[in-house]
């Protein structure tokens, strides 16, 4: 994960630029991570297009594609689009296009995009990653599986890492 950060007067990093795509469902965002060409933008497009009314009253919205800025706000994280990329998404075969987007959202989950054989059936305990000193649960998802957008919706609405932690 490529990261650049701004340092606060205390010496602590106050924000960081991360390579990835962030989408939000309701008030919870997920950061899709993976090398170029692994399907981050494609999965975001399919999530935004999917009818997810069974799991949430809200629909997925884009926060940012390719690069996002994450900042710490107390014990929570807030994700924004990189200012030069706000409202833009790469659509392979079509180019860089404008789509509706959310200015910011609370980051609660990281999804690492992997091949289908690398997804653990029952993660216990849930892996976590540290973002600006805040532990964030990490799920693995095969981005081109038909169920991938639904898995993201279920993860964000049910937060299964909380029940495993108890």
Short mmCIF file of N, CA and C in Angstrom, two decimals:
data_model
loop_
_atom_site.label_atom_id
_atom_site.label_comp_id
_atom_site.label_asym_id
_atom_site.label_seq_id
_atom_site.Cartn_x
_atom_site.Cartn_y
_atom_site.Cartn_z
N UNK A 1 0.86 -1.17 0.00
CA UNK A 1 0.00 0.00 0.00
C UNK A 1 0.90 1.23 0.00
N UNK A 2 0.78 2.04 -1.02
CA UNK A 2 1.55 3.27 -1.13
C UNK A 2 0.91 4.32 -0.23
N UNK A 3 1.71 5.02 0.55
CA UNK A 3 1.15 6.01 1.46
C UNK A 3 2.07 7.22 1.56
N UNK A 4 1.47 8.39 1.58
CA UNK A 4 2.17 9.64 1.85
C UNK A 4 1.35 10.35 2.91
N UNK A 5 2.00 11.00 3.86
CA UNK A 5 1.22 11.65 4.90
C UNK A 5 1.70 13.05 5.22
N UNK A 6 0.82 13.83 5.81
CA UNK A 6 1.14 15.16 6.33
C UNK A 6 1.34 15.00 7.83
N UNK A 7 2.33 15.66 8.36
CA UNK A 7 2.64 15.52 9.78
C UNK A 7 2.07 16.69 10.56
N UNK A 8 1.40 16.37 11.65
CA UNK A 8 0.83 17.38 12.54
C UNK A 8 1.94 17.99 13.39
N UNK A 9 1.69 19.14 14.04
CA UNK A 9 2.71 19.76 14.90
C UNK A 9 3.20 18.84 16.00
N UNK A 10 2.39 17.89 16.43
CA UNK A 10 2.79 16.96 17.48
C UNK A 10 3.75 15.90 16.98
N UNK A 11 3.94 15.82 15.66
CA UNK A 11 4.79 14.78 15.09
C UNK A 11 3.99 13.59 14.59
N UNK A 12 2.71 13.53 14.94
CA UNK A 12 1.86 12.44 14.48
C UNK A 12 1.34 12.74 13.08
N UNK A 13 1.14 11.71 12.29
CA UNK A 13 0.59 11.91 10.95
C UNK A 13 -0.88 12.25 11.08
N UNK A 14 -1.31 13.33 10.43
CA UNK A 14 -2.71 13.73 10.53
C UNK A 14 -3.54 13.21 9.38
N UNK A 15 -2.91 12.95 8.22
CA UNK A 15 -3.63 12.32 7.12
C UNK A 15 -2.65 11.57 6.24
N UNK A 16 -3.18 10.73 5.37
CA UNK A 16 -2.35 9.91 4.51
C UNK A 16 -3.05 9.72 3.18
N UNK A 17 -2.29 9.75 2.09
CA UNK A 17 -2.81 9.45 0.76
C UNK A 17 -2.57 7.98 0.50
N UNK A 18 -3.63 7.24 0.19
CA UNK A 18 -3.53 5.81 -0.06
C UNK A 18 -3.96 5.47 -1.48
N UNK A 19 -3.31 4.48 -2.06
CA UNK A 19 -3.70 3.97 -3.37
C UNK A 19 -4.86 3.00 -3.15
N UNK A 20 -6.00 3.29 -3.73
CA UNK A 20 -7.16 2.43 -3.59
C UNK A 20 -8.42 3.16 -4.02
N UNK A 21 -9.53 2.46 -3.92
CA UNK A 21 -10.84 3.02 -4.27
C UNK A 21 -11.73 2.90 -3.05
N UNK A 22 -12.40 3.97 -2.69
CA UNK A 22 -13.30 3.96 -1.53
C UNK A 22 -14.74 4.13 -2.00
N UNK A 23 -15.61 3.27 -1.46
CA UNK A 23 -17.05 3.38 -1.69
C UNK A 23 -17.74 3.36 -0.34
N UNK A 24 -18.93 3.95 -0.29
CA UNK A 24 -19.65 4.07 0.97
C UNK A 24 -21.06 3.53 0.81
N UNK A 25 -21.54 2.87 1.85
CA UNK A 25 -22.91 2.38 1.94
C UNK A 25 -23.49 2.96 3.22
N UNK A 26 -24.47 3.83 3.10
CA UNK A 26 -24.98 4.52 4.29
C UNK A 26 -23.92 5.46 4.82
N UNK A 27 -23.43 5.18 6.03
CA UNK A 27 -22.38 6.03 6.61
C UNK A 27 -21.08 5.27 6.82
N UNK A 28 -20.94 4.08 6.20
CA UNK A 28 -19.75 3.25 6.39
C UNK A 28 -19.05 3.02 5.06
N UNK A 29 -17.76 3.35 5.04
CA UNK A 29 -16.98 3.21 3.80
C UNK A 29 -16.02 2.04 3.90
N UNK A 30 -15.72 1.48 2.73
CA UNK A 30 -14.72 0.43 2.58
C UNK A 30 -13.67 0.92 1.59
N UNK A 31 -12.41 0.65 1.90
CA UNK A 31 -11.31 0.95 1.00
C UNK A 31 -10.94 -0.32 0.28
N UNK A 32 -11.08 -0.32 -1.05
CA UNK A 32 -10.69 -1.46 -1.88
C UNK A 32 -9.22 -1.31 -2.22
N UNK A 33 -8.41 -2.32 -1.84
CA UNK A 33 -6.97 -2.26 -2.08
C UNK A 33 -6.55 -3.38 -3.02
N UNK A 34 -5.51 -3.10 -3.78
CA UNK A 34 -4.92 -4.10 -4.66
C UNK A 34 -4.08 -3.42 -5.71
N UNK A 35 -3.17 -4.17 -6.33
CA UNK A 35 -2.35 -3.58 -7.38
C UNK A 35 -3.19 -3.10 -8.56
N UNK A 36 -2.62 -2.28 -9.40
CA UNK A 36 -3.31 -1.80 -10.60
C UNK A 36 -3.80 -3.00 -11.41
N UNK A 37 -5.03 -2.89 -11.91
CA UNK A 37 -5.59 -3.94 -12.75
C UNK A 37 -6.27 -5.07 -12.02
N UNK A 38 -6.39 -4.98 -10.68
CA UNK A 38 -7.02 -6.08 -9.93
C UNK A 38 -8.53 -5.96 -9.83
N UNK A 39 -9.11 -4.86 -10.30
CA UNK A 39 -10.56 -4.76 -10.31
C UNK A 39 -11.18 -3.82 -9.30
N UNK A 40 -10.40 -2.92 -8.73
CA UNK A 40 -10.94 -1.99 -7.73
C UNK A 40 -12.05 -1.13 -8.31
N UNK A 41 -11.76 -0.47 -9.42
CA UNK A 41 -12.76 0.41 -10.04
C UNK A 41 -13.94 -0.39 -10.56
N UNK A 42 -13.67 -1.56 -11.14
CA UNK A 42 -14.75 -2.40 -11.66
C UNK A 42 -15.69 -2.85 -10.55
N UNK A 43 -15.13 -3.28 -9.42
CA UNK A 43 -15.96 -3.69 -8.29
C UNK A 43 -16.76 -2.50 -7.76
N UNK A 44 -16.15 -1.33 -7.70
CA UNK A 44 -16.88 -0.14 -7.25
C UNK A 44 -18.05 0.16 -8.18
N UNK A 45 -17.84 0.08 -9.48
CA UNK A 45 -18.92 0.31 -10.45
C UNK A 45 -20.05 -0.68 -10.26
N UNK A 46 -19.72 -1.96 -10.11
CA UNK A 46 -20.76 -2.97 -9.94
C UNK A 46 -21.50 -2.81 -8.63
N UNK A 47 -20.79 -2.40 -7.58
CA UNK A 47 -21.46 -2.16 -6.29
C UNK A 47 -22.43 -0.99 -6.41
N UNK A 48 -22.01 0.07 -7.10
CA UNK A 48 -22.88 1.24 -7.25
C UNK A 48 -24.10 0.91 -8.10
N UNK A 49 -23.95 -0.01 -9.05
CA UNK A 49 -25.05 -0.35 -9.95
C UNK A 49 -26.01 -1.37 -9.35
N UNK A 50 -25.53 -2.15 -8.39
CA UNK A 50 -26.34 -3.24 -7.83
C UNK A 50 -27.49 -2.69 -6.98
N UNK A 51 -28.61 -3.38 -7.02
CA UNK A 51 -29.74 -3.04 -6.16
C UNK A 51 -29.55 -3.78 -4.85
N UNK A 52 -29.20 -3.04 -3.81
CA UNK A 52 -28.86 -3.67 -2.54
C UNK A 52 -29.90 -3.41 -1.47
N UNK A 53 -31.14 -3.15 -1.87
CA UNK A 53 -32.19 -2.83 -0.93
C UNK A 53 -32.46 -3.88 0.12
N UNK A 54 -32.07 -5.12 -0.13
CA UNK A 54 -32.29 -6.17 0.87
C UNK A 54 -31.41 -5.99 2.09
N UNK A 55 -30.27 -5.34 1.94
CA UNK A 55 -29.32 -5.24 3.04
C UNK A 55 -29.25 -3.85 3.65
N UNK A 56 -29.71 -2.85 2.92
CA UNK A 56 -29.59 -1.48 3.40
C UNK A 56 -30.57 -0.60 2.63
N UNK A 57 -31.05 0.44 3.28
CA UNK A 57 -31.89 1.42 2.59
C UNK A 57 -31.08 2.25 1.61
N UNK A 58 -29.78 2.31 1.84
CA UNK A 58 -28.90 3.14 1.01
C UNK A 58 -28.33 2.33 -0.15
N UNK A 59 -27.73 3.02 -1.08
CA UNK A 59 -27.00 2.40 -2.19
C UNK A 59 -25.53 2.80 -2.08
N UNK A 60 -24.66 1.99 -2.66
CA UNK A 60 -23.25 2.34 -2.68
C UNK A 60 -23.04 3.63 -3.46
N UNK A 61 -22.11 4.45 -2.97
CA UNK A 61 -21.69 5.67 -3.66
C UNK A 61 -20.17 5.69 -3.70
N UNK A 62 -19.63 6.28 -4.74
CA UNK A 62 -18.19 6.45 -4.83
C UNK A 62 -17.74 7.55 -3.88
N UNK A 63 -16.65 7.31 -3.18
CA UNK A 63 -15.97 8.37 -2.45
C UNK A 63 -14.77 8.83 -3.29
N UNK A 64 -13.92 7.89 -3.68
CA UNK A 64 -12.76 8.25 -4.49
C UNK A 64 -12.19 7.04 -5.19
N UNK A 65 -11.61 7.25 -6.36
CA UNK A 65 -11.00 6.18 -7.14
C UNK A 65 -9.52 6.47 -7.34
N UNK A 66 -8.72 5.44 -7.25
CA UNK A 66 -7.28 5.44 -7.50
C UNK A 66 -6.48 5.96 -6.32
N UNK A 67 -6.77 7.15 -5.83
CA UNK A 67 -6.10 7.69 -4.65
C UNK A 67 -7.12 8.34 -3.75
N UNK A 68 -7.02 8.05 -2.46
CA UNK A 68 -7.91 8.66 -1.49
C UNK A 68 -7.08 9.24 -0.35
N UNK A 69 -7.67 10.17 0.36
CA UNK A 69 -7.02 10.76 1.52
C UNK A 69 -7.77 10.28 2.75
N UNK A 70 -7.04 9.71 3.70
CA UNK A 70 -7.63 9.25 4.96
C UNK A 70 -7.07 10.13 6.06
N UNK A 71 -7.97 10.63 6.92
CA UNK A 71 -7.52 11.43 8.07
C UNK A 71 -8.15 10.85 9.33
N UNK A 72 -7.43 11.03 10.40
CA UNK A 72 -7.91 10.57 11.69
C UNK A 72 -8.71 11.68 12.34
N UNK A 73 -9.89 11.33 12.88
CA UNK A 73 -10.74 12.26 13.61
C UNK A 73 -11.06 11.59 14.94
N UNK A 74 -10.23 11.84 15.94
CA UNK A 74 -10.39 11.15 17.22
C UNK A 74 -10.02 9.68 17.03
N UNK A 75 -10.96 8.80 17.36
CA UNK A 75 -10.71 7.37 17.21
C UNK A 75 -11.32 6.80 15.93
N UNK A 76 -11.78 7.67 15.04
CA UNK A 76 -12.34 7.18 13.78
C UNK A 76 -11.55 7.73 12.61
N UNK A 77 -11.78 7.12 11.46
CA UNK A 77 -11.11 7.53 10.24
C UNK A 77 -12.12 8.10 9.25
N UNK A 78 -11.73 9.12 8.54
CA UNK A 78 -12.57 9.73 7.51
C UNK A 78 -11.81 9.65 6.20
N UNK A 79 -12.50 9.20 5.15
CA UNK A 79 -11.89 9.07 3.83
C UNK A 79 -12.52 10.07 2.87
N UNK A 80 -11.67 10.70 2.06
CA UNK A 80 -12.09 11.67 1.04
C UNK A 80 -11.42 11.29 -0.28
N UNK A 81 -12.01 11.76 -1.38
CA UNK A 81 -11.35 11.63 -2.67
C UNK A 81 -10.15 12.57 -2.71
N UNK A 82 -9.13 12.20 -3.46
CA UNK A 82 -8.04 13.13 -3.74
C UNK A 82 -8.66 14.30 -4.49
N UNK A 83 -8.37 15.55 -4.13
CA UNK A 83 -9.05 16.70 -4.76
C UNK A 83 -9.00 16.71 -6.29
N UNK A 84 -7.91 16.27 -6.88
CA UNK A 84 -7.81 16.27 -8.34
C UNK A 84 -8.60 15.14 -8.99
N UNK A 85 -9.09 14.18 -8.18
CA UNK A 85 -9.78 13.01 -8.73
C UNK A 85 -11.23 12.92 -8.28
N UNK A 86 -11.72 13.90 -7.53
CA UNK A 86 -13.09 13.85 -6.99
C UNK A 86 -14.11 13.70 -8.10
N UNK A 87 -14.98 12.70 -7.95
CA UNK A 87 -16.05 12.47 -8.92
C UNK A 87 -15.61 11.77 -10.18
N UNK A 88 -14.36 11.31 -10.23
CA UNK A 88 -13.85 10.62 -11.42
C UNK A 88 -13.58 9.16 -11.11
N UNK A 89 -13.84 8.29 -12.09
CA UNK A 89 -13.54 6.87 -11.96
C UNK A 89 -13.03 6.35 -13.29
N UNK A 90 -12.03 5.48 -13.22
CA UNK A 90 -11.51 4.86 -14.43
C UNK A 90 -12.41 3.70 -14.82
N UNK A 91 -12.93 3.77 -16.03
CA UNK A 91 -13.76 2.68 -16.56
C UNK A 91 -12.97 2.08 -17.72
N UNK A 92 -12.41 0.91 -17.46
CA UNK A 92 -11.55 0.27 -18.46
C UNK A 92 -12.30 0.13 -19.78
N UNK A 93 -11.68 0.58 -20.84
CA UNK A 93 -12.29 0.53 -22.16
C UNK A 93 -13.06 1.79 -22.53
N UNK A 94 -13.37 2.62 -21.53
CA UNK A 94 -14.10 3.87 -21.78
C UNK A 94 -13.28 5.11 -21.43
N UNK A 95 -12.42 4.99 -20.44
CA UNK A 95 -11.60 6.12 -20.02
C UNK A 95 -11.96 6.60 -18.62
N UNK A 96 -11.59 7.83 -18.31
CA UNK A 96 -11.88 8.45 -17.02
C UNK A 96 -13.21 9.17 -17.16
N UNK A 97 -14.20 8.76 -16.37
CA UNK A 97 -15.55 9.30 -16.48
C UNK A 97 -15.99 9.94 -15.17
N UNK A 98 -16.95 10.84 -15.27
CA UNK A 98 -17.53 11.51 -14.10
C UNK A 98 -18.72 10.71 -13.60
N UNK A 99 -18.78 10.50 -12.28
CA UNK A 99 -19.91 9.83 -11.64
C UNK A 99 -20.27 10.60 -10.37
N UNK A 100 -21.51 10.46 -9.90
CA UNK A 100 -21.86 11.07 -8.61
C UNK A 100 -20.96 10.49 -7.51
N UNK A 101 -20.65 11.31 -6.53
CA UNK A 101 -19.79 10.82 -5.45
C UNK A 101 -20.14 11.51 -4.14
N UNK A 102 -19.70 10.90 -3.05
CA UNK A 102 -19.85 11.44 -1.70
C UNK A 102 -18.55 12.14 -1.34
N UNK A 103 -18.63 13.30 -0.75
CA UNK A 103 -17.44 14.08 -0.41
C UNK A 103 -16.55 13.37 0.60
N UNK A 104 -17.15 12.73 1.62
CA UNK A 104 -16.37 12.04 2.63
C UNK A 104 -17.25 11.01 3.32
N UNK A 105 -16.59 10.08 3.99
CA UNK A 105 -17.32 9.03 4.72
C UNK A 105 -16.41 8.45 5.79
N UNK A 106 -17.02 7.81 6.77
CA UNK A 106 -16.27 7.14 7.82
C UNK A 106 -15.73 5.81 7.32
N UNK A 107 -14.41 5.63 7.38
CA UNK A 107 -13.78 4.40 6.92
C UNK A 107 -13.83 3.35 8.02
N UNK A 108 -14.49 2.22 7.77
CA UNK A 108 -14.62 1.18 8.79
C UNK A 108 -14.07 -0.17 8.35
N UNK A 109 -13.70 -0.31 7.07
CA UNK A 109 -13.30 -1.62 6.55
C UNK A 109 -12.32 -1.44 5.39
N UNK A 110 -11.37 -2.35 5.31
CA UNK A 110 -10.47 -2.45 4.16
C UNK A 110 -10.75 -3.78 3.49
N UNK A 111 -10.87 -3.79 2.17
CA UNK A 111 -11.06 -5.03 1.41
C UNK A 111 -9.87 -5.22 0.49
N UNK A 112 -9.11 -6.27 0.75
CA UNK A 112 -8.00 -6.62 -0.13
C UNK A 112 -8.53 -7.49 -1.25
N UNK A 113 -8.26 -7.11 -2.50
CA UNK A 113 -8.74 -7.85 -3.65
C UNK A 113 -7.74 -8.96 -3.97
N UNK A 114 -8.25 -10.20 -3.98
CA UNK A 114 -7.41 -11.39 -4.16
C UNK A 114 -8.12 -12.37 -5.08
N UNK A 115 -7.40 -13.40 -5.50
CA UNK A 115 -8.01 -14.49 -6.25
C UNK A 115 -8.94 -15.29 -5.36
N UNK A 116 -9.93 -15.96 -5.95
CA UNK A 116 -10.94 -16.70 -5.19
C UNK A 116 -10.37 -17.73 -4.23
N UNK A 117 -9.24 -18.35 -4.57
CA UNK A 117 -8.64 -19.35 -3.70
C UNK A 117 -7.96 -18.77 -2.48
N UNK A 118 -7.89 -17.46 -2.37
CA UNK A 118 -7.21 -16.81 -1.26
C UNK A 118 -8.17 -16.15 -0.27
N UNK A 119 -9.45 -16.49 -0.35
CA UNK A 119 -10.45 -15.92 0.56
C UNK A 119 -10.72 -16.94 1.65
N UNK A 120 -10.44 -16.55 2.89
CA UNK A 120 -10.68 -17.43 4.03
C UNK A 120 -12.19 -17.59 4.23
N UNK A 121 -12.65 -18.83 4.44
CA UNK A 121 -14.08 -19.08 4.58
C UNK A 121 -14.65 -18.44 5.84
N UNK A 122 -13.99 -18.63 6.96
CA UNK A 122 -14.49 -18.11 8.24
C UNK A 122 -13.35 -17.43 8.99
N UNK A 123 -13.10 -16.16 8.71
CA UNK A 123 -11.97 -15.49 9.37
C UNK A 123 -12.22 -15.35 10.87
N UNK A 124 -11.34 -15.96 11.65
CA UNK A 124 -11.45 -15.89 13.10
C UNK A 124 -10.05 -16.00 13.69
N UNK A 125 -9.48 -14.98 14.20
CA UNK A 125 -10.03 -13.63 14.29
C UNK A 125 -9.91 -12.91 12.95
N UNK A 126 -10.67 -11.84 12.83
CA UNK A 126 -10.59 -11.01 11.63
C UNK A 126 -9.22 -10.33 11.61
N UNK A 127 -8.55 -10.35 10.47
CA UNK A 127 -7.30 -9.60 10.39
C UNK A 127 -7.58 -8.10 10.46
N UNK A 128 -6.61 -7.36 10.95
CA UNK A 128 -6.73 -5.90 11.03
C UNK A 128 -5.48 -5.27 10.44
N UNK A 129 -5.63 -4.04 10.00
CA UNK A 129 -4.50 -3.24 9.55
C UNK A 129 -4.54 -1.93 10.32
N UNK A 130 -3.40 -1.33 10.48
CA UNK A 130 -3.30 -0.07 11.20
C UNK A 130 -3.31 1.08 10.19
N UNK A 131 -4.24 1.99 10.34
CA UNK A 131 -4.29 3.20 9.51
C UNK A 131 -4.26 4.39 10.46
N UNK A 132 -3.16 5.11 10.45
CA UNK A 132 -3.00 6.29 11.32
C UNK A 132 -3.24 5.96 12.79
N UNK A 133 -2.83 4.76 13.20
CA UNK A 133 -2.98 4.36 14.59
C UNK A 133 -4.34 3.81 14.95
N UNK A 134 -5.24 3.67 13.99
CA UNK A 134 -6.57 3.11 14.23
C UNK A 134 -6.63 1.72 13.60
N UNK A 135 -6.99 0.69 14.39
CA UNK A 135 -7.11 -0.65 13.79
C UNK A 135 -8.37 -0.74 12.93
N UNK A 136 -8.21 -1.25 11.71
CA UNK A 136 -9.32 -1.38 10.76
C UNK A 136 -9.40 -2.84 10.32
N UNK A 137 -10.59 -3.47 10.42
CA UNK A 137 -10.71 -4.85 9.96
C UNK A 137 -10.46 -4.96 8.46
N UNK A 138 -9.89 -6.11 8.07
CA UNK A 138 -9.57 -6.37 6.67
C UNK A 138 -10.29 -7.64 6.23
N UNK A 139 -11.02 -7.53 5.11
CA UNK A 139 -11.61 -8.72 4.51
C UNK A 139 -10.92 -8.95 3.18
N UNK A 140 -10.92 -10.19 2.75
CA UNK A 140 -10.42 -10.51 1.41
C UNK A 140 -11.62 -10.80 0.54
N UNK A 141 -11.58 -10.30 -0.68
CA UNK A 141 -12.70 -10.51 -1.60
C UNK A 141 -12.14 -10.77 -2.99
N UNK A 142 -12.76 -11.72 -3.69
CA UNK A 142 -12.43 -11.98 -5.09
C UNK A 142 -13.27 -11.01 -5.91
N UNK A 143 -12.67 -9.97 -6.50
CA UNK A 143 -13.43 -8.86 -7.05
C UNK A 143 -14.35 -9.21 -8.22
N UNK A 144 -14.04 -10.26 -8.96
CA UNK A 144 -14.85 -10.56 -10.14
C UNK A 144 -15.90 -11.64 -9.89
N UNK A 145 -16.02 -12.12 -8.64
CA UNK A 145 -17.12 -13.02 -8.31
C UNK A 145 -18.42 -12.21 -8.34
N UNK A 146 -19.47 -12.82 -8.85
CA UNK A 146 -20.76 -12.12 -8.97
C UNK A 146 -21.24 -11.60 -7.61
N UNK A 147 -20.92 -12.32 -6.55
CA UNK A 147 -21.41 -11.94 -5.22
C UNK A 147 -20.55 -10.89 -4.52
N UNK A 148 -19.46 -10.45 -5.13
CA UNK A 148 -18.54 -9.53 -4.45
C UNK A 148 -19.22 -8.25 -3.94
N UNK A 149 -20.06 -7.56 -4.75
CA UNK A 149 -20.72 -6.36 -4.21
C UNK A 149 -21.65 -6.68 -3.04
N UNK A 150 -22.31 -7.83 -3.08
CA UNK A 150 -23.19 -8.22 -1.98
C UNK A 150 -22.39 -8.53 -0.72
N UNK A 151 -21.24 -9.15 -0.88
CA UNK A 151 -20.38 -9.43 0.27
C UNK A 151 -19.94 -8.13 0.94
N UNK A 152 -19.60 -7.13 0.13
CA UNK A 152 -19.23 -5.83 0.70
C UNK A 152 -20.41 -5.22 1.46
N UNK A 153 -21.61 -5.31 0.87
CA UNK A 153 -22.80 -4.76 1.53
C UNK A 153 -23.07 -5.47 2.85
N UNK A 154 -22.98 -6.79 2.86
CA UNK A 154 -23.20 -7.54 4.09
C UNK A 154 -22.15 -7.20 5.14
N UNK A 155 -20.91 -7.09 4.72
CA UNK A 155 -19.85 -6.75 5.67
C UNK A 155 -20.09 -5.38 6.30
N UNK A 156 -20.46 -4.40 5.48
CA UNK A 156 -20.66 -3.05 6.01
C UNK A 156 -21.91 -2.93 6.87
N UNK A 157 -22.97 -3.66 6.55
CA UNK A 157 -24.21 -3.54 7.32
C UNK A 157 -24.20 -4.40 8.57
N UNK A 158 -23.57 -5.59 8.51
CA UNK A 158 -23.61 -6.49 9.66
C UNK A 158 -22.33 -6.47 10.50
N UNK A 159 -21.25 -5.93 9.98
CA UNK A 159 -19.98 -5.83 10.68
C UNK A 159 -19.62 -7.11 11.44
N UNK A 160 -19.45 -8.23 10.72
CA UNK A 160 -19.21 -9.52 11.40
C UNK A 160 -17.94 -9.56 12.24
N UNK A 161 -16.99 -8.67 12.00
CA UNK A 161 -15.78 -8.65 12.81
C UNK A 161 -16.08 -8.29 14.25
N UNK A 162 -17.20 -7.61 14.51
CA UNK A 162 -17.57 -7.27 15.88
C UNK A 162 -18.02 -8.50 16.65
N UNK A 163 -18.77 -9.40 16.00
CA UNK A 163 -19.26 -10.60 16.70
C UNK A 163 -18.13 -11.60 16.92
N UNK A 164 -17.14 -11.65 16.04
CA UNK A 164 -16.01 -12.55 16.22
C UNK A 164 -15.14 -12.07 17.37
N UNK A 165 -15.06 -10.74 17.54
CA UNK A 165 -14.21 -10.16 18.59
C UNK A 165 -14.77 -10.42 19.98
N UNK A 166 -16.07 -10.68 20.09
CA UNK A 166 -16.68 -10.88 21.41
C UNK A 166 -16.63 -12.31 21.86
#
